[in-house]
Short mmCIF file of C-alpha atoms and ligand atoms in Angstrom, two decimals:
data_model
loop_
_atom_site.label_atom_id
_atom_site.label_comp_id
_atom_site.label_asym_id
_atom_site.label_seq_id
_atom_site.Cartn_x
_atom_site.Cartn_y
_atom_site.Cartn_z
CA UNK G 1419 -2.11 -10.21 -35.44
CA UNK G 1420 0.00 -7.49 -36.67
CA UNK G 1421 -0.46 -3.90 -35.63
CA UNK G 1422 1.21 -1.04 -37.79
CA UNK G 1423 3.65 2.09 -36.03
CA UNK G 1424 1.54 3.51 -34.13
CA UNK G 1425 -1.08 1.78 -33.37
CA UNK G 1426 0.14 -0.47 -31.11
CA UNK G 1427 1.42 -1.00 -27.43
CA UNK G 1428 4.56 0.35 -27.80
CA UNK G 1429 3.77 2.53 -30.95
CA UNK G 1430 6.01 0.46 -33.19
CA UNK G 1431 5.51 -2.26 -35.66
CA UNK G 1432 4.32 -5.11 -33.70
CA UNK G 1433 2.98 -8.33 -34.22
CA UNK G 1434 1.02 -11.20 -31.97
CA UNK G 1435 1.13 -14.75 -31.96
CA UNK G 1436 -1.77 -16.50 -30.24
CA UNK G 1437 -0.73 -20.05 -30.10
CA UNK G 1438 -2.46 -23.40 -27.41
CA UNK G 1439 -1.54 -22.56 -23.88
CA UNK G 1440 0.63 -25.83 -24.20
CA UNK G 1441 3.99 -24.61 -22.55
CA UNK G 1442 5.91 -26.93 -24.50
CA UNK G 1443 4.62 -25.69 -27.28
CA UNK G 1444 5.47 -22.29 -26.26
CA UNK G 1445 8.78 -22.90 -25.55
CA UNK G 1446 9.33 -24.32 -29.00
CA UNK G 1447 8.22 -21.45 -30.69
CA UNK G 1448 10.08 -19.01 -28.54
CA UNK G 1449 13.23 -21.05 -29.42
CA UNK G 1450 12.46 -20.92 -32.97
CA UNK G 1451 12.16 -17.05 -32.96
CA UNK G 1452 15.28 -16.05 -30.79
CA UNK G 1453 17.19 -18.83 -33.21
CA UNK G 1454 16.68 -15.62 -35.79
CA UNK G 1455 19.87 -13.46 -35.90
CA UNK G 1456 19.12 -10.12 -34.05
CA UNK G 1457 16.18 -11.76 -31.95
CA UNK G 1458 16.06 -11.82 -28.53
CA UNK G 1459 13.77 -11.76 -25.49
CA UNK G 1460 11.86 -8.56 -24.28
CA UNK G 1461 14.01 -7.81 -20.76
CA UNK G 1462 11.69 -7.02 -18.08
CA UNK G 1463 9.22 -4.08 -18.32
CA UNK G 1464 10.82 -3.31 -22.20
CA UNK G 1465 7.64 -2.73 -23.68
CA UNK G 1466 6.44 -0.55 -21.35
CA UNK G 1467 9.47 1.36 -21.38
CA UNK G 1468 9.08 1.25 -25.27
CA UNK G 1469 5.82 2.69 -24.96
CA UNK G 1470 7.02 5.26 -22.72
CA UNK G 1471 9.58 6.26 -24.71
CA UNK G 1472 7.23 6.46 -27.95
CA UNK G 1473 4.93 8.74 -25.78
CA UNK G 1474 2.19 6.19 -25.79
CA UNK G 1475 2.42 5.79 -22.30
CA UNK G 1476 2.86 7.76 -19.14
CA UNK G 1477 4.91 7.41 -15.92
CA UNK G 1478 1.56 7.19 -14.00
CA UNK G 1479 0.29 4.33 -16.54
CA UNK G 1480 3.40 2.65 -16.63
CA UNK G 1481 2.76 2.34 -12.72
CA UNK G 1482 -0.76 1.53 -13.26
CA UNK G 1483 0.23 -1.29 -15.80
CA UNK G 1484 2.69 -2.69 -13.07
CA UNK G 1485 -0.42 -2.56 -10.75
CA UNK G 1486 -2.55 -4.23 -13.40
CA UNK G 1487 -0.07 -7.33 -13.70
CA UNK G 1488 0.55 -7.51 -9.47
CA UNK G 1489 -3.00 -7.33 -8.96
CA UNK G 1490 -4.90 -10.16 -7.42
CA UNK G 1491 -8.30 -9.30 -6.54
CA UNK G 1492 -11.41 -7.64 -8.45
CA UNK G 1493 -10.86 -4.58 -7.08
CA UNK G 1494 -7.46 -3.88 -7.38
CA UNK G 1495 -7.94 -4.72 -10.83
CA UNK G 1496 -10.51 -2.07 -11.32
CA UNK G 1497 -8.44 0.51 -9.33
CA UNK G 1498 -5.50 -0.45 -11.60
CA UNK G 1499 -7.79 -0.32 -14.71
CA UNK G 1500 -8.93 3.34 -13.52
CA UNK G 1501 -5.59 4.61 -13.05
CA UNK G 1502 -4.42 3.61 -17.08
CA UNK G 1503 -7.81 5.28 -18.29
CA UNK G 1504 -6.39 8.50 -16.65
CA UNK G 1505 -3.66 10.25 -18.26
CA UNK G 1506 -2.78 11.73 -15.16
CA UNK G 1507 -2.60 9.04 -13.53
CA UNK G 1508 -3.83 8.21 -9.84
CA UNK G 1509 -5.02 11.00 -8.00
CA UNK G 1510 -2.03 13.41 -8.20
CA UNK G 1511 -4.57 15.88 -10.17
CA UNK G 1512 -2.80 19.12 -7.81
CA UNK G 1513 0.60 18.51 -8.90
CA UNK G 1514 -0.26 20.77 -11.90
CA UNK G 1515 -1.42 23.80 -9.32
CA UNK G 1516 1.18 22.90 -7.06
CA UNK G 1517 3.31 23.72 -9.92
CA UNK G 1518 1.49 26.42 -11.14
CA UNK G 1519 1.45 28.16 -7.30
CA UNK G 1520 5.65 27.58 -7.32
CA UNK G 1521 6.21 29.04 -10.46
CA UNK G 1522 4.08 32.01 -9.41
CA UNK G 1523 5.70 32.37 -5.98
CA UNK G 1524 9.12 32.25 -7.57
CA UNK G 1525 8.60 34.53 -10.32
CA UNK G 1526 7.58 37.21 -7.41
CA UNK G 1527 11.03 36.16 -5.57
CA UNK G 1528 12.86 36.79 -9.36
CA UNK G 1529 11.45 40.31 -10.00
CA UNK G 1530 12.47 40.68 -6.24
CA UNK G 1531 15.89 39.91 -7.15
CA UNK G 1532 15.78 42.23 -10.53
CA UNK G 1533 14.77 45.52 -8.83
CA UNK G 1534 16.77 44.68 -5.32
CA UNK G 1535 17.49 48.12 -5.17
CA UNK G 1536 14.25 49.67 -4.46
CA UNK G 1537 13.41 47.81 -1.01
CA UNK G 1538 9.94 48.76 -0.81
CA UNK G 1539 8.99 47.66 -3.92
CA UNK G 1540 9.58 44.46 -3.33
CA UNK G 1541 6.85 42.13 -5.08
CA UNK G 1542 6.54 39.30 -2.41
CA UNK G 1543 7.52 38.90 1.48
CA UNK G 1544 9.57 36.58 3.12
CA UNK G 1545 6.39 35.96 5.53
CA UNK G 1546 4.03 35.93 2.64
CA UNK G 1547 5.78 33.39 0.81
CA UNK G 1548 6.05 30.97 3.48
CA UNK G 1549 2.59 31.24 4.06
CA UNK G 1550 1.54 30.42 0.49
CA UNK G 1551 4.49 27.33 0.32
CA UNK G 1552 2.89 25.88 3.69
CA UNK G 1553 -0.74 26.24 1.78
CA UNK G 1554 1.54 24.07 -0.82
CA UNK G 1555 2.69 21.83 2.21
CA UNK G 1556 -0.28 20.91 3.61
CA UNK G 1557 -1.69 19.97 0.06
CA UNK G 1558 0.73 17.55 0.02
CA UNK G 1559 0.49 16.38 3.13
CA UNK G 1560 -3.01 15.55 2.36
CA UNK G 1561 -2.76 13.63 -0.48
CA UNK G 1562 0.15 11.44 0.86
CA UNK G 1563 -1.88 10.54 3.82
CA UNK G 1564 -4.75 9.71 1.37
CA UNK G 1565 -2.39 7.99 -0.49
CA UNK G 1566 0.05 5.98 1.86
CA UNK G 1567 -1.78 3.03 0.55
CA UNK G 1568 -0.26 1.59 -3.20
CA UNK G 1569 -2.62 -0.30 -5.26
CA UNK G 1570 -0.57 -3.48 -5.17
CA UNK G 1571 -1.42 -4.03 -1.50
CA UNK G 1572 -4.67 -2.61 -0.77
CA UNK G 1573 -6.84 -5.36 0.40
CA UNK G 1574 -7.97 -5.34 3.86
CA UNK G 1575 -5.89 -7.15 6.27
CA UNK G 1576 -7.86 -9.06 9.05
CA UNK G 1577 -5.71 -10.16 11.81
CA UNK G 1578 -6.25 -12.86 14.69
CA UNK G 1579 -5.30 -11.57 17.83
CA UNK G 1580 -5.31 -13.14 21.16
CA UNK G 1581 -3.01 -14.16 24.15
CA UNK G 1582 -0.81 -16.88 23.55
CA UNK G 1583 -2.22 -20.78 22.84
CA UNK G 1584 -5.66 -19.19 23.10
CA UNK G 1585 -6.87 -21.20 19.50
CA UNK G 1586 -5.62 -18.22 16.86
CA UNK G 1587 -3.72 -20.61 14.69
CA UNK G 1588 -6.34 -23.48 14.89
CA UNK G 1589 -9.15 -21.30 14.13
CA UNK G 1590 -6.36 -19.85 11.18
CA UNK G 1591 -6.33 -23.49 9.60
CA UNK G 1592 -9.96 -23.92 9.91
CA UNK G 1593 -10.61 -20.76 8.23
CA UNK G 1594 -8.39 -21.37 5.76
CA UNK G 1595 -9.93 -24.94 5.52
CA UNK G 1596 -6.11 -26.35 5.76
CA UNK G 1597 -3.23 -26.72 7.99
CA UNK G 1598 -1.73 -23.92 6.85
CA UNK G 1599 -0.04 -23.06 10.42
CA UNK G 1600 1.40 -24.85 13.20
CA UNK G 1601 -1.14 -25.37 16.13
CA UNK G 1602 -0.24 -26.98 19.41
CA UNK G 1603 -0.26 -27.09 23.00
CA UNK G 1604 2.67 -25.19 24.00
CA UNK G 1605 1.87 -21.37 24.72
CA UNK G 1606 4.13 -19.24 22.20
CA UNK G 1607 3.56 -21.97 18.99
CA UNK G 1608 3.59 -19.08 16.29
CA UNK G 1609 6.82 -17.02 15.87
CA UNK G 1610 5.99 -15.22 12.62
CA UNK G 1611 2.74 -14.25 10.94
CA UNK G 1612 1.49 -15.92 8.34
CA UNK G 1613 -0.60 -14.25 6.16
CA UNK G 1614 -3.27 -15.87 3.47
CA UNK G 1615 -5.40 -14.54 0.94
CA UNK G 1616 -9.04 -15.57 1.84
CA UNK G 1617 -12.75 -14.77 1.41
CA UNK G 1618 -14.23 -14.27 -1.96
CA UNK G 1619 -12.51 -13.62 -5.20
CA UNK G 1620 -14.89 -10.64 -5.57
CA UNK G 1621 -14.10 -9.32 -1.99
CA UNK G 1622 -10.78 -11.11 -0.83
CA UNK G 1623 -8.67 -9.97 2.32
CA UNK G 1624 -5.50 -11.01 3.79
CA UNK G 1625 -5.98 -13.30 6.79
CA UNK G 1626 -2.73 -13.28 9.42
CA UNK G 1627 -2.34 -15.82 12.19
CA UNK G 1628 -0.03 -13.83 15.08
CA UNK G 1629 2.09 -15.21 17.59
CA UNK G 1630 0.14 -14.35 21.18
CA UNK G 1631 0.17 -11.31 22.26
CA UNK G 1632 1.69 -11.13 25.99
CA UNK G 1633 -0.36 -8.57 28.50
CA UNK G 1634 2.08 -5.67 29.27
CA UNK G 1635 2.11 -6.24 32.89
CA UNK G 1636 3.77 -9.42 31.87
CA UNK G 1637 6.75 -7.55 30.72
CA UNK G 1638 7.42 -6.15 34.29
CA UNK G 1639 10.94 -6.00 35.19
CA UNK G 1640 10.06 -8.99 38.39
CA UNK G 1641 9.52 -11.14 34.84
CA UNK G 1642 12.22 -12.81 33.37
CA UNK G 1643 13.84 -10.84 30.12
CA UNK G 1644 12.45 -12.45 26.80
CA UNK G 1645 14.40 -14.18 24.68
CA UNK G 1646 15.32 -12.53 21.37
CA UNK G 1647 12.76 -14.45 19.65
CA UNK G 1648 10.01 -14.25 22.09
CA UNK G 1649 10.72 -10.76 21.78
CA UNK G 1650 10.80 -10.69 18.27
CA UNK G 1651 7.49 -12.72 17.80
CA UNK G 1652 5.74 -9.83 19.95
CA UNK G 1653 7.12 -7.10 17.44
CA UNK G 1654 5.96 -9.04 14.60
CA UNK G 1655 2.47 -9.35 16.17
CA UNK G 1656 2.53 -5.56 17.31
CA UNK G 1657 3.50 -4.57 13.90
CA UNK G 1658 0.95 -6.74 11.78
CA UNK G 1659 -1.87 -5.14 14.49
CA UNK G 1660 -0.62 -1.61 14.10
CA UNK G 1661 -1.74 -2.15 10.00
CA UNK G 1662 -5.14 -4.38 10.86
CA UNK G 1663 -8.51 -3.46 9.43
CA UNK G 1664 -10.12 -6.49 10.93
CA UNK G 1665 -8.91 -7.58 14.46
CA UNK G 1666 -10.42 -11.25 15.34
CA UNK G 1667 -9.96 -11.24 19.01
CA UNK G 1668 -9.60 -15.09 20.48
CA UNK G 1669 -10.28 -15.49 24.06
CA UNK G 1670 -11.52 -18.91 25.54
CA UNK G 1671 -12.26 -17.07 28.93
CA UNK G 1672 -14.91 -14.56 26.97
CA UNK G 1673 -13.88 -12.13 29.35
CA UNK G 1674 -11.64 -10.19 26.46
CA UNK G 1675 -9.83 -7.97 28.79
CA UNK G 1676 -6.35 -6.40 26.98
CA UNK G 1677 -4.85 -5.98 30.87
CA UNK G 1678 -3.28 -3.12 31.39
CA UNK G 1679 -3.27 0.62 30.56
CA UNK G 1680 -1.26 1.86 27.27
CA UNK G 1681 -2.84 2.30 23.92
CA UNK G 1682 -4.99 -0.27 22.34
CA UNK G 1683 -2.65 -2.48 19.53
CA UNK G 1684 -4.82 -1.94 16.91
CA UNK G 1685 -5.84 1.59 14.68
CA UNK G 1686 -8.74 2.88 16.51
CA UNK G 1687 -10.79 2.42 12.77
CA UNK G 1688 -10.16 -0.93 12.94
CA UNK G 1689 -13.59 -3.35 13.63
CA UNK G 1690 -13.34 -5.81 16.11
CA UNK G 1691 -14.66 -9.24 15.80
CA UNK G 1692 -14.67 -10.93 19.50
CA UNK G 1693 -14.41 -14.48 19.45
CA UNK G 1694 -14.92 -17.01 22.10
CA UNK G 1695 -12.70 -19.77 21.00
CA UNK G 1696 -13.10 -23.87 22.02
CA UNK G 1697 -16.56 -23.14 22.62
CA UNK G 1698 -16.61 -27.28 22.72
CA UNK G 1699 -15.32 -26.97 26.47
CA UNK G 1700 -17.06 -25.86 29.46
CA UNK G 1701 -18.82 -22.47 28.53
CA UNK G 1702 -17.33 -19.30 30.32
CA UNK G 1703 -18.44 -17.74 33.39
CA UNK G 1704 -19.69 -14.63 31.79
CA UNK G 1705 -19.33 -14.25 27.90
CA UNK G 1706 -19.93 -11.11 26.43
CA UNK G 1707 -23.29 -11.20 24.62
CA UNK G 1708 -22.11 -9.77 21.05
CA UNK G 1709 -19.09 -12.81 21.06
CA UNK G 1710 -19.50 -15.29 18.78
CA UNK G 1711 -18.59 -18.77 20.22
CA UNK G 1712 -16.55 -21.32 18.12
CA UNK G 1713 -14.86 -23.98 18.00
CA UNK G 1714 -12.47 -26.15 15.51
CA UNK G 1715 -13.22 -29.45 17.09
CA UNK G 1716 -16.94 -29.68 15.78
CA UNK G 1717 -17.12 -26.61 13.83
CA UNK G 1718 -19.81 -24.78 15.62
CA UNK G 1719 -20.57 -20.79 14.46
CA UNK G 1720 -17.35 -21.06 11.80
CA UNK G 1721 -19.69 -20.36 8.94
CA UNK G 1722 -21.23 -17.41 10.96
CA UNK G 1723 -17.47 -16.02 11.73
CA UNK G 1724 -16.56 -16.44 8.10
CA UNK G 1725 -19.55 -13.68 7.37
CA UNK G 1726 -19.02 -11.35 10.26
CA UNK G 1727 -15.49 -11.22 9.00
CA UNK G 1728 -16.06 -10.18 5.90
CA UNK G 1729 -18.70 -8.27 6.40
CA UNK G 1730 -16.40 -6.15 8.85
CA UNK G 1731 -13.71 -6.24 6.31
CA UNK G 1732 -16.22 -4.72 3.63
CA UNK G 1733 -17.09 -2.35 6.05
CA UNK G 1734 -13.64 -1.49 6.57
CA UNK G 1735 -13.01 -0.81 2.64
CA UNK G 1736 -16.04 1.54 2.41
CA UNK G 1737 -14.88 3.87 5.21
CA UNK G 1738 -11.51 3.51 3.57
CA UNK G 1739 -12.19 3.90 -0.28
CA UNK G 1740 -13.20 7.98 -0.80
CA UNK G 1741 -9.65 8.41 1.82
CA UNK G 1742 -7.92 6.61 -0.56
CA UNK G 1743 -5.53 7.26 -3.53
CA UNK G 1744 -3.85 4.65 -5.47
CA UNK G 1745 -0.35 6.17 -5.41
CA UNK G 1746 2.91 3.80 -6.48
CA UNK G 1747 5.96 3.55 -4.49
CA UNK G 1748 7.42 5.66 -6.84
CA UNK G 1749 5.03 8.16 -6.84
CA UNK G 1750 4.81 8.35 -2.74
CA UNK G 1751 8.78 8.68 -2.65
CA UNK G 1752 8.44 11.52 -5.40
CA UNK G 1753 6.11 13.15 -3.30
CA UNK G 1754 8.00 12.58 -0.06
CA UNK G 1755 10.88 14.78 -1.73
CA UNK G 1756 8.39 17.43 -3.06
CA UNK G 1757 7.31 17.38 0.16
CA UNK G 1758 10.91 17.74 1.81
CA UNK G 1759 11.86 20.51 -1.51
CA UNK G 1760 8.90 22.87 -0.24
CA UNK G 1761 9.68 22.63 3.21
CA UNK G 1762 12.84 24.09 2.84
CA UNK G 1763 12.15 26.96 0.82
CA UNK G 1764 9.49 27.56 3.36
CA UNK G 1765 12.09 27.62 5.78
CA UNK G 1766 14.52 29.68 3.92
CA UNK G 1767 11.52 32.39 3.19
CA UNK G 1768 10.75 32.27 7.13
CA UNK G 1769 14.18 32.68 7.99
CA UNK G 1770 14.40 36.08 5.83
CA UNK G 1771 17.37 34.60 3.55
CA UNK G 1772 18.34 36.44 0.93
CA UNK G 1773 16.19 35.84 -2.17
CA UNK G 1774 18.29 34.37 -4.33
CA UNK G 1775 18.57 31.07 -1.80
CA UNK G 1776 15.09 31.63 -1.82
CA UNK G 1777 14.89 31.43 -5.33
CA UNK G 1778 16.87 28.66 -5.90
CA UNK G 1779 15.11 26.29 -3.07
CA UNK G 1780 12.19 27.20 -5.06
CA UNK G 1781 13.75 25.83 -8.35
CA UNK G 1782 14.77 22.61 -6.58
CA UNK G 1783 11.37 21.56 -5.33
CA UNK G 1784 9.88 22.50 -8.71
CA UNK G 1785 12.69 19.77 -10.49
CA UNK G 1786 11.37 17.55 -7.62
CA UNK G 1787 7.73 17.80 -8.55
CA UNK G 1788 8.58 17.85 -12.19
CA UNK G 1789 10.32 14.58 -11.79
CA UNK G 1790 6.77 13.26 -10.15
CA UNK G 1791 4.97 14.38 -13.00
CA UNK G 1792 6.96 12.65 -15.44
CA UNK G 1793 7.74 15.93 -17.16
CA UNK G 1794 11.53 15.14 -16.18
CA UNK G 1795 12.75 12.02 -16.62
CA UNK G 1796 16.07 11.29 -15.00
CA UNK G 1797 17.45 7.78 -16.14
CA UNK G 1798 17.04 6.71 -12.82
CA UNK G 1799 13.42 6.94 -12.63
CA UNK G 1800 12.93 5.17 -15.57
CA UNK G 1801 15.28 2.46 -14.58
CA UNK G 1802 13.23 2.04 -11.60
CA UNK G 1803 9.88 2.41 -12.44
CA UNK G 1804 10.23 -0.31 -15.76
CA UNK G 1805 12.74 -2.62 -13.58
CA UNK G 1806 9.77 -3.48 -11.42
CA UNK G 1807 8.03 -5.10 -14.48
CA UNK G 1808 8.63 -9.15 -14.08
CA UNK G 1809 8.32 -10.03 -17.36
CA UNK G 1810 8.55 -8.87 -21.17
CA UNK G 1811 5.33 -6.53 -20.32
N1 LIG B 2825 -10.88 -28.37 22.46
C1 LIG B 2825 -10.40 -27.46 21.62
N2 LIG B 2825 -9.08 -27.24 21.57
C2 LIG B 2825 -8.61 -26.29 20.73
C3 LIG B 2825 -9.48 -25.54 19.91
N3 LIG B 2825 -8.72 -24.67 19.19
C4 LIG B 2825 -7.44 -24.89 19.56
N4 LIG B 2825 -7.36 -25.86 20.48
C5 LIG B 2825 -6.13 -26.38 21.10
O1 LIG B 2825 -5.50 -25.34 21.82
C6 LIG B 2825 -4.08 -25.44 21.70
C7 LIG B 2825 -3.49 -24.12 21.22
O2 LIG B 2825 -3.95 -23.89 19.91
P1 LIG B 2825 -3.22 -22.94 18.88
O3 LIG B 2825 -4.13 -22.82 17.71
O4 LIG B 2825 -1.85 -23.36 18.64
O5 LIG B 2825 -3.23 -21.59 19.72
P2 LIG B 2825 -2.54 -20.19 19.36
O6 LIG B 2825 -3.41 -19.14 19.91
O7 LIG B 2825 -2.21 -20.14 17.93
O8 LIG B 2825 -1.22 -20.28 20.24
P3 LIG B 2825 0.13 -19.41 20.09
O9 LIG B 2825 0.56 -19.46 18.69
O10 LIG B 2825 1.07 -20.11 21.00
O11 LIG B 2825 -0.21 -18.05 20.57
C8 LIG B 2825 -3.81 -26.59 20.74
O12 LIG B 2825 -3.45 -27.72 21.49
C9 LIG B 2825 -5.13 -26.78 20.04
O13 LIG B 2825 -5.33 -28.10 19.65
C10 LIG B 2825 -10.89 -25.81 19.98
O14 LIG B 2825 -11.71 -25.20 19.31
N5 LIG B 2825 -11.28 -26.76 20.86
MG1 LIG B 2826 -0.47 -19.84 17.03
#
């Protein structure tokens, strides 16, 4: 196929071989092309960068097209897709009146600085303008917390917690419907989580097996220091529960008690799913009525876990979904520094310093949310945003 400058990807002459997906094939071809003089391979993210560079592309679609190739489920692919139909991208839509509000603010602080001699004529005050920058502020604040999810890792992670050898990494396997973990008798078996795409291709999640979870009293000073990894296989666990949507809670004693004041591991949005694992033993004392009993040995209730937990995970996207902005690395880390540029103009207008530092903290944070934009393009950025790319794309 052979598309003419522009009309293409990259807005140069290009043309497209569709050949058998026989790899050997493939590689025989490619071999034949870069044997011309002048040919080579496309380095990673080149046509992109190409496309960029022939304005056919911008920063925010570049990152949606690097979203497009990482993502792996239906509907990261359609939040990917989204973000390339938009030209400005993913849901920074107020950098423009950010932008608009700066330039405005610091064109007050310039004719400030212009008629310095007549005091009371002054066009803005210092109080005034750190009011309106904090408006600013807060703007941004917003949309990073909306956004502090990235597209390539948005599906909802459902995480199996329990104390230790209480069944989490058998019932993992069985889920999974393969030993995927290590499962034995020995209390403190899992040392790392182990994550797994499962469910659905239209609604996947990530499943994590944790190591067991010790009750705080446990870690009273009469109790033996942990070893570094015992230690380190509760942070792990504490950290994978800190980010959980889904919380599977494992308890064999159905009595599902977390023992012990201090905050609850997981986010208080996240749904809880209580399990009573081994159910093929003696039955508890009391189970809770709403726990579903299971067990791995003959498989009782593990189709009726399988659509609780996904059903909680949908649930979990929907509350999620109108909070959330499909913002790139780059973009968050751009809007971290905004973030950081505003603040301290706000701070040098609060502090009553003279107008001209005033002035120029204002100029910084506008480069800064210039850069974000894409309106600025400092070789770095570029380097960074097309590096990502793993292949010619
Ligand atoms: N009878 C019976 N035994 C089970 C069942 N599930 C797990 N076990 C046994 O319980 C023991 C602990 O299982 P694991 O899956 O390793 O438990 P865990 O919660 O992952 O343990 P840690 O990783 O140490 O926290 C193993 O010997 C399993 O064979 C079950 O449904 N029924
Ligand atoms: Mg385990």
């Amino acid at each position: 196929l052979v598309y003419a400058a522009p009309r293409s990807f990259t807005g140069e002459d290009a043309c497209e071989l569709l050949v058998p997906g026989s790899p050997a094939l493939v590689e025989r071809l490619l071999g034949a092309i870069v044997a011309f003089p002048g040919v080579r391979p496309a380095q990673p993210g080149e046509f992109s960068a190409r496309a960029f560079l022939h304005g056919r592309l911008t920063l925010d679609q570049a990152d949606a097209t690097l979203a497009l190739i990482a993502a792996e489920s239906a509907a990261e692919l359609h939040a990917a897709r989204e973000a390339l139909a938009s030209p400005t991208g993913t849901g920074l839509e107020h950098t423009g009146a950010w932008a608009d509000e700066l330039v405005n603010i610091l064109a007050l602080v310039e004719a400030g600085i212009d008629f310095s001699d007549a005091e009371d004529a002054r066009p803005i005050a210092p109080a005034a303008a750190a009011a309106r920058l904090s408006v600013v502020a807060d703007g941004m604040d917003a949309t990073l917390r909306r956004g502090s999810r990235s597209v390539p890792d948005h599906r909802p992670l459902v995480v199996l917690f329990g104390r230790p050898s209480t069944g989490k990494s058998s019932l993992f396997n069985a889920l999974l419907g393969r030993a995927r973990a290590v499962a034995a008798p020995e209390a403190g078996t899992t040392r790392d989580v182990l994550r797994e795409p499962w469910g659905p291709r239209s609604a996947q999640v990530t499943l994590a097996d944790a190591p067991g979870v010790l009750p705080p009293s446990a870690a009273g000073p009469a109790v033996a220091a942990p070893s570094p990894a015992d230690a380190g296989a509760q942070a792990t666990a504490a950290h994978a529960l800190a980010r959980a949507d889904v919380v599977v809670w494992c308890d064999p004693t159905g009595r599902f008690d977390l023992s012990g004041p201090g905050p609850s591991p997981w986010p208080e949005s996240a749904q809880v799913v209580r399990v009573i694992t081994m159910a093929d033993r003696a039955p508890p004392a009391t189970p809770l009525p709403a726990a579903l009993r299971v067990s791995v040995v003959d498989g009782r209730n593990l189709a009726e876990l399988r659509r609780r937990v996904l059903e909680a995970a949908h649930a979990a996207a929907q509350s999620a979904q109108p909070h959330t902005l499909a913002l790139s690395p780059r973009q968050v880390s751009g809007l971290v520094a905004c973030r950081a540029a505003v603040d301290a103009a706000a701070a040098a207008a609060r502090e009553a310093r003279p107008d001209e530092v005033l002035a120029s903290e204002l100029r910084m944070a506008l480069d800064s949310l210039a850069v974000l934009r894409g309106h600025v393009s400092p070789d770095e950025v570029l380097g960074r945003v097309f590096a990502a790319f793993c292949i010619g794309k």
